[in-house]
Coordinates of C-alpha atoms and ligand atoms in Angstrom, one line a residue:
M271 CA -19.4 32.9 67.2
V272 CA -17.6 31.4 64.3
T273 CA -19.3 28.5 62.7
K274 CA -16.8 26.0 61.3
I275 CA -17.8 24.7 57.9
R276 CA -17.3 21.0 57.8
R277 CA -15.2 19.7 55.0
P278 CA -17.3 17.4 52.8
E279 CA -16.2 13.8 52.7
L280 CA -16.2 11.9 49.5
G281 CA -15.1 8.4 48.5
S282 CA -12.2 8.2 46.0
I283 CA -14.5 6.7 43.4
T284 CA -16.9 9.6 43.7
L285 CA -14.2 12.2 43.5
S286 CA -12.7 10.4 40.4
A287 CA -16.1 10.5 38.8
I288 CA -16.6 14.2 39.6
V289 CA -13.2 15.2 38.2
S290 CA -13.7 13.1 35.1
V291 CA -17.0 14.8 34.3
Y292 CA -15.4 18.2 35.0
L293 CA -12.5 17.6 32.6
L294 CA -14.8 16.0 29.9
A295 CA -17.5 18.6 30.1
I296 CA -15.8 21.9 31.0
T297 CA -12.3 21.7 29.5
N298 CA -13.1 20.0 26.2
N299 CA -15.3 22.5 24.4
S300 CA -13.2 22.6 21.2
F301 CA -12.8 18.8 21.2
W302 CA -16.6 18.1 21.3
T303 CA -17.4 20.8 18.8
H304 CA -14.9 19.4 16.3
A305 CA -15.9 15.8 17.1
A306 CA -19.5 16.6 16.3
V307 CA -18.4 18.0 12.9
Y308 CA -16.0 15.1 12.1
F309 CA -18.6 12.5 13.0
D310 CA -21.4 14.2 11.2
H311 CA -21.8 11.0 9.1
S312 CA -23.2 9.2 12.1
R313 CA -24.5 10.4 15.5
L314 CA -24.3 6.9 16.8
S315 CA -20.6 6.7 16.1
L316 CA -20.1 10.0 17.9
L317 CA -22.1 8.7 20.9
S318 CA -20.2 5.5 21.0
F319 CA -16.8 7.2 20.6
G320 CA -17.7 9.8 23.3
T321 CA -18.8 7.1 25.7
A322 CA -15.6 5.1 25.1
L323 CA -13.5 8.2 25.8
A324 CA -15.4 9.1 29.0
L325 CA -15.0 5.5 30.3
T326 CA -11.3 5.5 29.5
T327 CA -10.8 8.9 31.2
F328 CA -12.6 7.7 34.3
A329 CA -10.6 4.5 34.3
G330 CA -7.4 6.5 33.9
I331 CA -8.2 8.7 36.9
M332 CA -9.2 5.7 39.0
L333 CA -5.8 4.2 38.4
V334 CA -4.2 7.2 40.1
S335 CA -6.7 7.4 42.9
A336 CA -4.4 6.0 45.6
K337 CA -3.9 7.9 48.8
Y338 CA -1.3 10.7 48.7
I339 CA -0.9 10.7 44.9
M340 CA -4.6 11.3 44.0
K341 CA -4.9 15.0 44.9
P342 CA -1.7 16.2 43.3
V343 CA -2.4 14.3 40.1
L344 CA -6.0 15.6 39.9
I345 CA -4.8 19.2 40.5
F346 CA -2.2 18.8 37.8
L347 CA -4.7 17.5 35.3
I348 CA -7.2 20.2 36.1
V349 CA -4.6 23.0 35.8
A350 CA -3.1 21.6 32.6
S351 CA -6.5 21.1 31.0
A352 CA -7.8 24.5 32.0
A353 CA -4.7 26.3 30.6
A354 CA -4.7 24.3 27.4
A355 CA -8.5 24.9 27.0
Y356 CA -8.0 28.6 27.1
F357 CA -5.6 28.6 24.1
I358 CA -7.5 25.9 22.2
D359 CA -10.9 27.4 22.7
Y360 CA -10.1 31.1 22.2
F361 CA -7.3 31.1 19.7
G362 CA -8.1 27.8 17.9
V363 CA -4.5 26.7 18.4
I364 CA -3.4 23.0 18.7
I365 CA -1.1 22.2 21.5
D366 CA 1.4 19.7 20.0
K367 CA 5.1 19.0 20.6
D368 CA 6.2 22.0 18.5
M369 CA 3.8 24.4 20.3
I370 CA 5.3 23.2 23.6
G371 CA 8.7 23.9 22.1
N372 CA 7.6 27.4 21.1
A373 CA 6.4 28.1 24.6
A374 CA 9.6 26.7 26.1
V375 CA 11.9 29.0 24.1
T376 CA 9.8 32.2 24.3
T377 CA 11.1 35.4 25.8
Q378 CA 9.6 37.1 28.9
A379 CA 8.4 40.0 26.7
E380 CA 6.7 37.7 24.3
A381 CA 5.0 35.6 27.0
S382 CA 3.8 38.8 28.8
H383 CA 1.5 39.5 25.8
L384 CA -0.3 36.3 26.4
L385 CA -0.6 36.8 30.2
T386 CA -3.7 38.9 30.0
G387 CA -6.6 39.6 32.4
S388 CA -8.8 37.1 30.5
L389 CA -6.2 34.3 31.0
V390 CA -5.9 35.1 34.7
L391 CA -9.7 35.1 35.1
H392 CA -10.0 31.9 33.1
L393 CA -7.4 30.2 35.2
F394 CA -9.0 31.4 38.4
L395 CA -12.4 30.1 37.5
Y396 CA -11.4 26.8 35.7
A397 CA -8.2 25.8 37.4
V398 CA -7.9 27.5 40.8
V399 CA -11.5 27.1 42.0
P400 CA -11.9 23.4 41.1
S401 CA -8.3 22.7 42.5
L402 CA -9.3 24.3 45.8
F403 CA -12.3 22.0 45.8
V404 CA -10.1 19.0 45.4
V405 CA -7.8 20.2 48.2
W406 CA -10.8 21.0 50.5
V407 CA -12.7 17.7 50.3
K408 CA -11.7 14.8 52.6
V409 CA -11.2 11.6 50.6
R410 CA -12.1 8.3 52.1
H411 CA -9.6 5.7 51.0
Q412 CA -9.9 2.0 51.6
R413 CA -7.0 -0.1 52.8
V414 CA -4.6 -1.2 50.1
M415 CA -5.9 -4.7 49.3
P416 CA -9.6 -3.9 49.1
K417 CA -8.8 -0.6 47.3
T418 CA -6.8 -2.5 44.6
A419 CA -9.7 -5.0 44.2
T420 CA -12.3 -2.3 43.9
T421 CA -10.2 -0.3 41.4
L422 CA -9.6 -3.3 39.2
A423 CA -13.3 -4.2 39.5
I424 CA -14.1 -0.8 38.0
V425 CA -11.2 -0.1 35.7
I426 CA -11.3 -3.5 33.9
P427 CA -15.0 -3.4 32.9
C428 CA -14.6 0.3 31.9
L429 CA -11.7 -0.5 29.6
L430 CA -13.4 -3.6 28.2
I431 CA -16.6 -1.7 27.4
S432 CA -14.6 1.2 25.9
G433 CA -12.5 -1.2 23.8
G434 CA -15.7 -3.0 22.7
L435 CA -17.3 0.3 21.6
I436 CA -14.3 1.3 19.6
Y437 CA -13.9 -2.2 18.1
S438 CA -17.6 -2.4 17.0
D439 CA -17.2 0.9 15.2
F440 CA -13.6 0.7 14.3
A441 CA -13.8 1.7 10.6
S442 CA -15.6 5.0 11.5
V443 CA -13.3 5.9 14.4
A444 CA -10.1 5.0 12.5
Y445 CA -11.3 7.1 9.6
V446 CA -12.0 10.2 11.6
I447 CA -8.8 10.0 13.6
R448 CA -6.7 9.4 10.5
E449 CA -8.4 12.2 8.5
H450 CA -8.5 14.7 11.4
K451 CA -5.2 14.5 13.1
D452 CA -6.1 17.5 15.2
L453 CA -9.0 15.8 17.0
M454 CA -7.1 13.9 19.7
K455 CA -4.6 16.8 20.1
R456 CA -7.6 18.9 21.2
F457 CA -8.6 16.3 23.9
N458 CA -7.8 17.5 27.5
P459 CA -5.8 16.5 29.4
T460 CA -4.1 13.8 27.2
G461 CA -3.4 16.1 24.2
P462 CA -1.2 18.7 26.0
V463 CA 0.2 16.3 28.5
S464 CA 1.4 13.8 25.8
A465 CA 2.8 16.8 23.7
A466 CA 4.8 17.9 26.8
V467 CA 6.1 14.4 27.3
K468 CA 7.1 14.1 23.6
Y469 CA 8.9 17.5 23.8
A470 CA 10.7 16.5 26.9
T471 CA 11.8 13.2 25.4
S472 CA 13.1 14.7 22.2
T473 CA 15.0 17.5 24.1
Y474 CA 16.6 14.8 26.3
Q475 CA 17.6 12.7 23.3
E476 CA 19.1 15.8 21.6
R477 CA 21.3 16.9 24.5
N478 CA 24.5 15.4 23.2
I479 CA 24.3 16.1 19.5
V480 CA 27.6 16.6 17.7
V481 CA 27.3 19.1 14.9
Q482 CA 28.5 17.7 11.6
P483 CA 30.5 20.1 9.3
L484 CA 28.8 21.2 6.1
G485 CA 30.3 22.6 2.9
T486 CA 33.9 22.1 3.9
D487 CA 34.9 22.7 0.2
A488 CA 33.1 26.1 0.1
R489 CA 35.0 28.9 -1.7
Q490 CA 34.3 32.2 -3.4
G491 CA 33.6 32.0 -7.1
A492 CA 35.0 34.0 -10.0
R493 CA 32.3 36.6 -10.1
V494 CA 32.5 37.7 -6.5
I495 CA 36.4 37.7 -6.7
A496 CA 36.2 40.0 -9.7
A497 CA 33.4 42.2 -8.3
G498 CA 35.8 45.0 -7.4
K499 CA 33.7 46.2 -4.4
P500 CA 32.5 44.2 -1.4
V501 CA 29.4 42.2 -2.2
V502 CA 26.8 42.6 0.6
V503 CA 23.6 40.6 0.9
V504 CA 21.1 41.5 3.6
V505 CA 18.9 38.5 4.4
V506 CA 15.7 39.7 6.2
A507 CA 14.1 36.8 8.0
G508 CA 10.6 38.0 8.4
E509 CA 8.2 37.2 11.2
T510 CA 4.5 36.2 10.9
A511 CA 3.9 38.0 7.6
R512 CA 1.4 36.2 5.5
A513 CA 1.6 36.5 1.7
M514 CA -2.1 37.3 1.1
N515 CA -1.9 40.6 3.0
F516 CA 0.9 42.0 0.7
S517 CA -0.5 44.2 -2.0
L518 CA 2.4 43.0 -4.1
N519 CA 0.5 39.7 -4.1
G520 CA -2.8 41.3 -5.1
Y521 CA -4.2 42.3 -1.7
D522 CA -6.8 44.9 -2.3
R523 CA -5.4 47.3 0.4
E524 CA -2.1 49.2 -0.4
T525 CA 0.2 47.6 2.2
N526 CA 3.4 47.7 0.0
P527 CA 3.6 51.3 -1.3
E528 CA 7.4 51.7 -0.7
L529 CA 8.5 48.3 -2.1
K530 CA 6.2 48.8 -5.1
S531 CA 7.9 52.1 -5.9
L532 CA 11.4 50.5 -5.5
G533 CA 10.6 48.0 -8.3
V534 CA 11.3 44.8 -6.2
I535 CA 11.1 41.3 -7.5
N536 CA 8.2 39.6 -5.7
Y537 CA 7.5 35.9 -5.7
S538 CA 3.7 35.4 -5.4
D539 CA 3.5 31.7 -4.5
T540 CA 5.9 30.8 -1.7
T541 CA 5.4 28.1 0.9
S542 CA 6.9 28.0 4.4
C543 CA 8.7 25.1 6.0
G544 CA 6.7 25.2 9.2
T545 CA 4.0 27.2 10.9
A546 CA 6.1 28.5 13.9
T547 CA 9.4 30.2 14.3
A548 CA 11.1 27.4 16.1
V549 CA 10.5 25.1 13.1
S550 CA 10.6 27.4 10.1
L551 CA 13.7 29.5 11.0
P552 CA 16.2 26.6 11.4
C553 CA 14.6 25.0 8.3
M554 CA 15.1 28.1 6.2
F555 CA 18.8 28.2 7.0
S556 CA 19.3 24.4 6.7
V557 CA 20.5 22.5 3.7
Y558 CA 17.5 20.1 4.0
P559 CA 14.4 20.6 2.0
R560 CA 11.1 20.5 4.0
N561 CA 10.3 16.9 3.0
E562 CA 13.6 15.7 4.5
Y563 CA 13.9 18.2 7.4
S564 CA 13.7 17.4 11.1
D565 CA 14.7 19.3 14.1
R566 CA 17.3 16.7 15.0
K567 CA 18.9 16.9 11.5
A568 CA 19.0 20.8 11.7
R569 CA 20.7 20.6 15.1
S570 CA 23.2 18.0 14.0
T571 CA 24.3 19.7 10.8
E572 CA 25.9 23.1 10.2
N573 CA 23.8 25.6 8.4
L574 CA 23.9 28.3 5.7
M575 CA 25.8 30.7 8.0
N576 CA 28.6 28.2 8.5
V577 CA 29.0 27.4 4.8
L578 CA 29.2 31.1 4.1
T579 CA 31.9 31.5 6.8
R580 CA 33.9 28.6 5.3
A581 CA 33.9 30.4 1.9
G582 CA 35.4 33.5 3.6
V583 CA 32.2 35.5 3.7
S584 CA 31.8 37.7 6.8
V585 CA 28.5 36.8 8.4
S586 CA 26.5 38.4 11.2
W587 CA 23.1 37.8 12.7
W588 CA 21.2 40.7 14.2
D589 CA 18.2 39.7 16.2
N590 CA 15.1 41.8 17.1
N591 CA 13.1 38.6 17.9
T592 CA 13.5 35.7 20.3
G593 CA 17.0 34.6 19.1
S594 CA 18.4 32.6 16.2
K595 CA 17.1 29.2 17.4
G596 CA 20.7 27.9 17.4
I597 CA 21.5 29.1 13.8
A598 CA 23.9 31.8 14.8
D599 CA 25.6 29.8 17.7
L600 CA 28.9 29.8 15.9
I601 CA 28.9 33.3 14.3
S602 CA 28.7 37.0 15.3
F603 CA 25.3 37.5 17.0
A604 CA 23.8 40.8 18.2
S605 CA 20.5 41.2 20.0
M606 CA 18.8 44.5 19.1
T607 CA 16.5 44.3 22.1
N608 CA 19.2 45.3 24.5
Q609 CA 19.1 48.9 23.4
K610 CA 17.1 50.1 26.4
D611 CA 17.6 53.8 25.8
S612 CA 16.4 53.9 22.2
P613 CA 13.1 55.6 21.6
L614 CA 12.3 52.6 19.4
C615 CA 12.4 50.2 22.3
K616 CA 9.9 49.6 25.2
N617 CA 9.5 46.8 27.7
G618 CA 12.2 44.7 26.2
E619 CA 10.9 44.9 22.6
C620 CA 12.0 47.2 19.8
L621 CA 10.4 48.3 16.6
D622 CA 12.1 46.9 13.5
E623 CA 13.5 50.3 12.5
I624 CA 16.1 49.6 15.2
F625 CA 18.1 47.8 12.5
L626 CA 18.5 50.8 10.3
G627 CA 20.9 53.0 12.2
E628 CA 23.2 50.1 12.9
L629 CA 23.0 48.9 9.3
D630 CA 23.9 52.3 8.0
K631 CA 27.1 52.3 10.2
K632 CA 28.0 48.8 9.2
L633 CA 27.6 49.4 5.5
S634 CA 29.9 52.5 5.6
A635 CA 32.6 50.4 7.3
T636 CA 32.2 47.2 5.3
K637 CA 35.4 46.1 3.6
S638 CA 34.7 42.5 2.8
N639 CA 32.0 40.3 1.2
S640 CA 29.3 40.0 3.8
V641 CA 25.9 38.5 4.6
I642 CA 23.9 40.2 7.3
V643 CA 20.8 38.5 8.6
L644 CA 18.2 40.8 10.1
H645 CA 15.7 38.7 12.2
Q646 CA 12.6 40.9 12.4
L647 CA 9.9 41.1 15.0
G648 CA 7.6 41.8 12.0
S649 CA 4.0 41.0 12.6
H650 CA 4.3 38.9 15.7
G651 CA 1.0 38.6 17.6
P652 CA -1.2 38.8 19.4
S653 CA 0.0 42.4 20.2
Y654 CA 0.0 43.5 16.6
Y655 CA -0.5 47.1 17.7
L656 CA 2.9 47.2 19.4
R657 CA 4.7 46.3 16.1
Y658 CA 4.3 49.7 14.4
P659 CA 4.7 53.3 15.4
E660 CA 1.9 55.9 15.3
K661 CA 3.0 57.1 11.9
F662 CA 2.1 53.7 10.4
R663 CA -1.3 53.4 12.1
R664 CA -2.9 53.9 8.8
F665 CA -5.7 51.3 8.9
K666 CA -8.2 52.2 11.7
P667 CA -9.8 51.3 14.0
D668 CA -7.0 48.9 15.0
C669 CA -7.2 46.3 17.8
R670 CA -5.2 47.8 20.7
T671 CA -5.1 44.8 23.0
P672 CA -3.5 41.3 22.9
E673 CA -6.9 39.9 23.8
L674 CA -8.0 39.4 20.3
M675 CA -11.4 38.1 21.3
K676 CA -12.3 41.6 22.5
C677 CA -11.7 43.0 19.0
S678 CA -13.7 42.7 15.8
V679 CA -12.2 40.9 12.8
E680 CA -12.0 44.3 11.1
E681 CA -10.0 45.8 14.0
I682 CA -7.6 42.8 14.1
T683 CA -7.1 42.9 10.3
N684 CA -6.4 46.7 10.5
A685 CA -3.8 46.2 13.2
Y686 CA -2.2 43.3 11.3
D687 CA -2.2 45.3 8.0
N688 CA -0.4 48.2 9.8
T689 CA 2.4 45.7 10.7
I690 CA 2.7 44.8 7.1
L691 CA 2.8 48.4 6.0
Y692 CA 5.6 49.0 8.6
T693 CA 7.5 45.9 7.3
D694 CA 7.2 47.4 3.8
H695 CA 8.8 50.5 5.1
V696 CA 11.6 48.6 6.9
L697 CA 12.4 46.5 3.8
A698 CA 12.4 49.5 1.5
S699 CA 14.6 51.3 4.0
V700 CA 17.1 48.4 4.0
S701 CA 17.2 48.6 0.2
R702 CA 17.6 52.4 0.2
L703 CA 20.6 52.0 2.6
L704 CA 22.2 49.5 0.2
E705 CA 21.6 52.0 -2.6
K706 CA 23.0 54.9 -0.5
H707 CA 26.3 53.0 -0.1
Q708 CA 26.5 51.7 -3.6
N709 CA 29.7 53.6 -4.5
D710 CA 31.4 51.4 -1.9
I711 CA 29.5 48.1 -2.0
S712 CA 27.5 46.0 -4.3
G713 CA 24.4 45.3 -2.3
A714 CA 21.2 43.1 -2.5
M715 CA 18.3 42.3 -0.1
I716 CA 16.4 39.1 0.1
Y717 CA 13.3 38.8 2.4
M718 CA 11.2 35.8 3.4
S719 CA 8.8 35.5 6.3
D720 CA 9.1 32.4 8.5
H721 CA 5.4 31.6 8.5
G722 CA 2.0 33.3 8.1
E723 CA -0.8 34.0 10.5
S724 CA -4.5 33.2 11.0
L725 CA -6.6 36.3 11.7
G726 CA -9.8 34.5 12.8
E727 CA -10.6 32.6 9.6
N728 CA -12.7 29.6 10.7
G729 CA -12.1 30.6 14.3
I730 CA -8.4 30.2 14.1
Y731 CA -6.0 32.8 15.4
L732 CA -2.2 33.2 15.5
H733 CA 0.0 30.4 14.1
G734 CA 1.6 27.1 14.9
A735 CA -1.1 24.7 13.5
P736 CA 0.2 21.2 12.7
Y737 CA 1.6 21.5 9.1
A738 CA -0.6 18.7 7.7
I739 CA -3.8 20.6 8.6
A740 CA -2.4 24.2 8.6
P741 CA -4.5 26.7 6.7
R742 CA -2.9 28.6 3.7
E743 CA -3.0 31.7 5.8
Q744 CA -0.2 30.2 7.9
T745 CA 1.9 28.5 5.2
Q746 CA 1.9 31.1 2.3
V747 CA 4.6 33.6 3.0
P748 CA 6.0 36.7 1.2
F749 CA 9.3 36.4 -0.7
V750 CA 10.7 39.7 -2.0
T751 CA 14.1 40.6 -3.3
W752 CA 15.9 43.8 -4.5
F753 CA 19.3 44.2 -6.2
S754 CA 21.3 47.4 -6.5
K755 CA 22.7 48.4 -9.9
P756 CA 26.3 47.6 -8.9
Y757 CA 25.2 44.2 -7.6
Q758 CA 23.3 43.4 -10.8
A759 CA 26.4 44.3 -12.9
A760 CA 29.0 42.6 -10.8
M761 CA 27.1 39.4 -10.1
G762 CA 25.3 39.1 -13.5
V763 CA 21.7 39.2 -12.3
D764 CA 19.1 40.0 -15.0
T765 CA 16.1 41.4 -13.1
S766 CA 13.9 41.6 -16.2
C767 CA 14.5 37.9 -16.7
L768 CA 13.6 37.3 -13.0
A769 CA 10.5 39.4 -13.3
K770 CA 9.1 36.9 -15.8
E771 CA 9.5 34.0 -13.4
T772 CA 7.9 35.5 -10.3
D773 CA 4.7 33.4 -10.4
Q774 CA 6.6 30.1 -10.2
P775 CA 6.2 28.2 -6.9
K776 CA 9.0 28.9 -4.4
S777 CA 9.5 27.8 -0.9
H778 CA 11.8 28.0 2.1
D779 CA 13.8 25.1 0.4
N780 CA 15.1 27.8 -1.9
L781 CA 16.7 30.2 0.7
F782 CA 19.9 28.2 1.5
H783 CA 20.9 27.7 -2.2
T784 CA 19.7 31.1 -3.3
V785 CA 21.9 32.9 -0.8
L786 CA 24.9 30.8 -1.7
G787 CA 24.2 31.7 -5.3
M788 CA 23.8 35.4 -4.4
M789 CA 27.3 35.3 -2.8
D790 CA 28.7 33.2 -5.7
V791 CA 29.8 30.5 -3.2
E792 CA 31.1 27.3 -4.9
T793 CA 30.5 24.1 -2.9
K794 CA 29.2 20.6 -3.5
V795 CA 26.3 21.3 -1.2
Y796 CA 25.0 24.1 -3.5
N797 CA 22.0 22.9 -5.6
R798 CA 21.5 25.1 -8.5
E799 CA 18.0 23.7 -9.1
L800 CA 17.0 25.3 -5.8
D801 CA 18.7 28.6 -6.4
A802 CA 15.7 30.9 -7.2
F803 CA 17.8 33.3 -9.2
A804 CA 20.1 30.8 -11.1
N805 CA 18.2 30.9 -14.4
C806 CA 18.6 34.6 -14.6
T807 CA 22.2 34.9 -13.3
W808 CA 25.2 35.0 -15.6
Q809 CA 27.5 32.3 -14.3
G810 CA 30.9 33.3 -15.8
P811 CA 33.3 36.0 -14.5
P812 CA 32.3 39.6 -15.5
G813 CA 34.0 41.4 -18.4
K814 CA 33.8 38.5 -20.9
S815 CA 30.2 39.1 -22.1
N816 CA 30.9 41.1 -25.2
G817 CA 30.4 44.4 -23.6
S818 CA 27.0 43.7 -22.1
T819 CA 26.8 43.9 -18.3
F820 CA 25.1 40.5 -18.1
Q821 CA 23.7 37.8 -20.2
A822 CA 20.2 36.3 -20.0
A823 CA 18.8 33.0 -19.0
D824 CA 20.0 30.9 -22.0
T825 CA 23.6 31.7 -21.3
A826 CA 23.1 30.7 -17.7
K827 CA 21.8 27.3 -18.9
D828 CA 24.8 26.8 -21.1
L829 CA 27.1 27.1 -18.2
P830 CA 25.5 25.2 -15.4
A831 CA 27.2 25.0 -12.0
P832 CA 27.5 21.4 -10.7
I833 CA 24.2 20.1 -9.4
V834 CA 24.6 17.9 -6.3
P835 CA 21.5 16.6 -4.5
A836 CA 21.1 18.2 -1.2
T837 CA 21.3 14.8 0.5
V838 CA 24.9 14.1 -0.6
M839 CA 26.9 15.8 2.0
P840 CA 30.3 15.1 3.5
G841 CA 30.1 14.1 7.1
A842 CA 26.3 13.8 7.1
K843 CA 26.1 10.0 7.0
A844 CA 25.6 9.6 10.8
L845 CA 22.3 11.5 10.8
Ligands
ZN1177 ZN1 7.7 33.2 13.6

């Protein structure tokens, strides 16, 4: 005989209280831990702030406790909070508007690395089980009028007491929230839900953006015209490489043996524009410096690739990552990840050496001045171990799972350092290809990573922290460049002069103007001050330098190119 288990019956107020306690106590681990630290000046302030939040949460849930809408809303809040808590608690990430944007534009292959057994188990325990409880219980609802009266009789005192608590301790609460902008972003469910609303709103507002032209006056300068051979610059847009793990920057492990032997120019103090691809990449190729940059401005103004095209430079974007984030919309674009038959590719992702064969072919056929962007997969986590082949598995034991919490810090660092070692090989290989074809082209390579990575420092993993509070691990990026002999001669670059300036601070603000300078593009939007190589580049046409191949910095200063602030741009007034 089957005994039927009776569904428990609860009043809507009781269920609201149970779910409030569940959200506050179970899905807000990171919030309470950080609140305890930020309020360490006063336990009483913490207690009063915590009570105010608890009352507000309960009041908010009471407001949606009407028949028919209560259960779906509660389940949504439980699932959103449980999912957010997983990433906030285990990876130390903050779920803000940009992070929602990263998630929205990610590829299937990238997302699959995050969909691990731990995540599934976490969601089952903390989202599915409590949601089933909400579905299962019978809720007693009052009729409309008494229900409204009861709800108001509860919500109004809750909000008044909450407001009173905050007001009585306003200085302390305001100080903590202003100084620690991450705190309320950690609070579930309002943190991730408000981030998703902000992302949806900005995406809606940007749907009809008209792209303004940029650098309509761009043309090739005298040096590139007189160069004799096609000038080819390979821009390697790196991924998730942090500066401090480059031995070129003093890391105590040899992670850059090949670049070191090539004698590259390495800038040791370079800052990124953002902490995630979706912010940094468009910013790197945009005319706007970081302090003026916004997603909307980037989307509504043409970028470096368009200015180069206007000057008659042949441009192409090869992508081994998740796409160009709109930068290559108007130019030749090729995704490397389609090469399903290549031994370098597996499950929709390819090792970065996938670029090399194609680059070799392209360089042997190049007849015009060109810029080729290689958008790497680099060191993208959490599956660092998939970013390098066995041959580059030099630092062991290496973490062999995307579930970083199952690995020691040493294993994670080993896997990450192997990705850097492999990037070292790819960058050196690009330079060697440019050298191999130097009878036919004058080639140079410039590399910058889009952002860094946290490897467990202070409990933080991966990247995407809000910039204002981002650790240096996420914002200090490598910046490396290499020039072939024919390029140095044709374009007047003095590498010994450059080598003396490598400890000067550089940033993503430099990339736009430096690449224009490298291709000798003349345009009003070029800002020589932001061209990282300008001081060591001879500005006149070759052949007039008294027999020397190039002249040093002083000559360059004598013949400055026009400096126009980056904000003065034709057609950009409507921004
Ligand atoms: Zn990135």
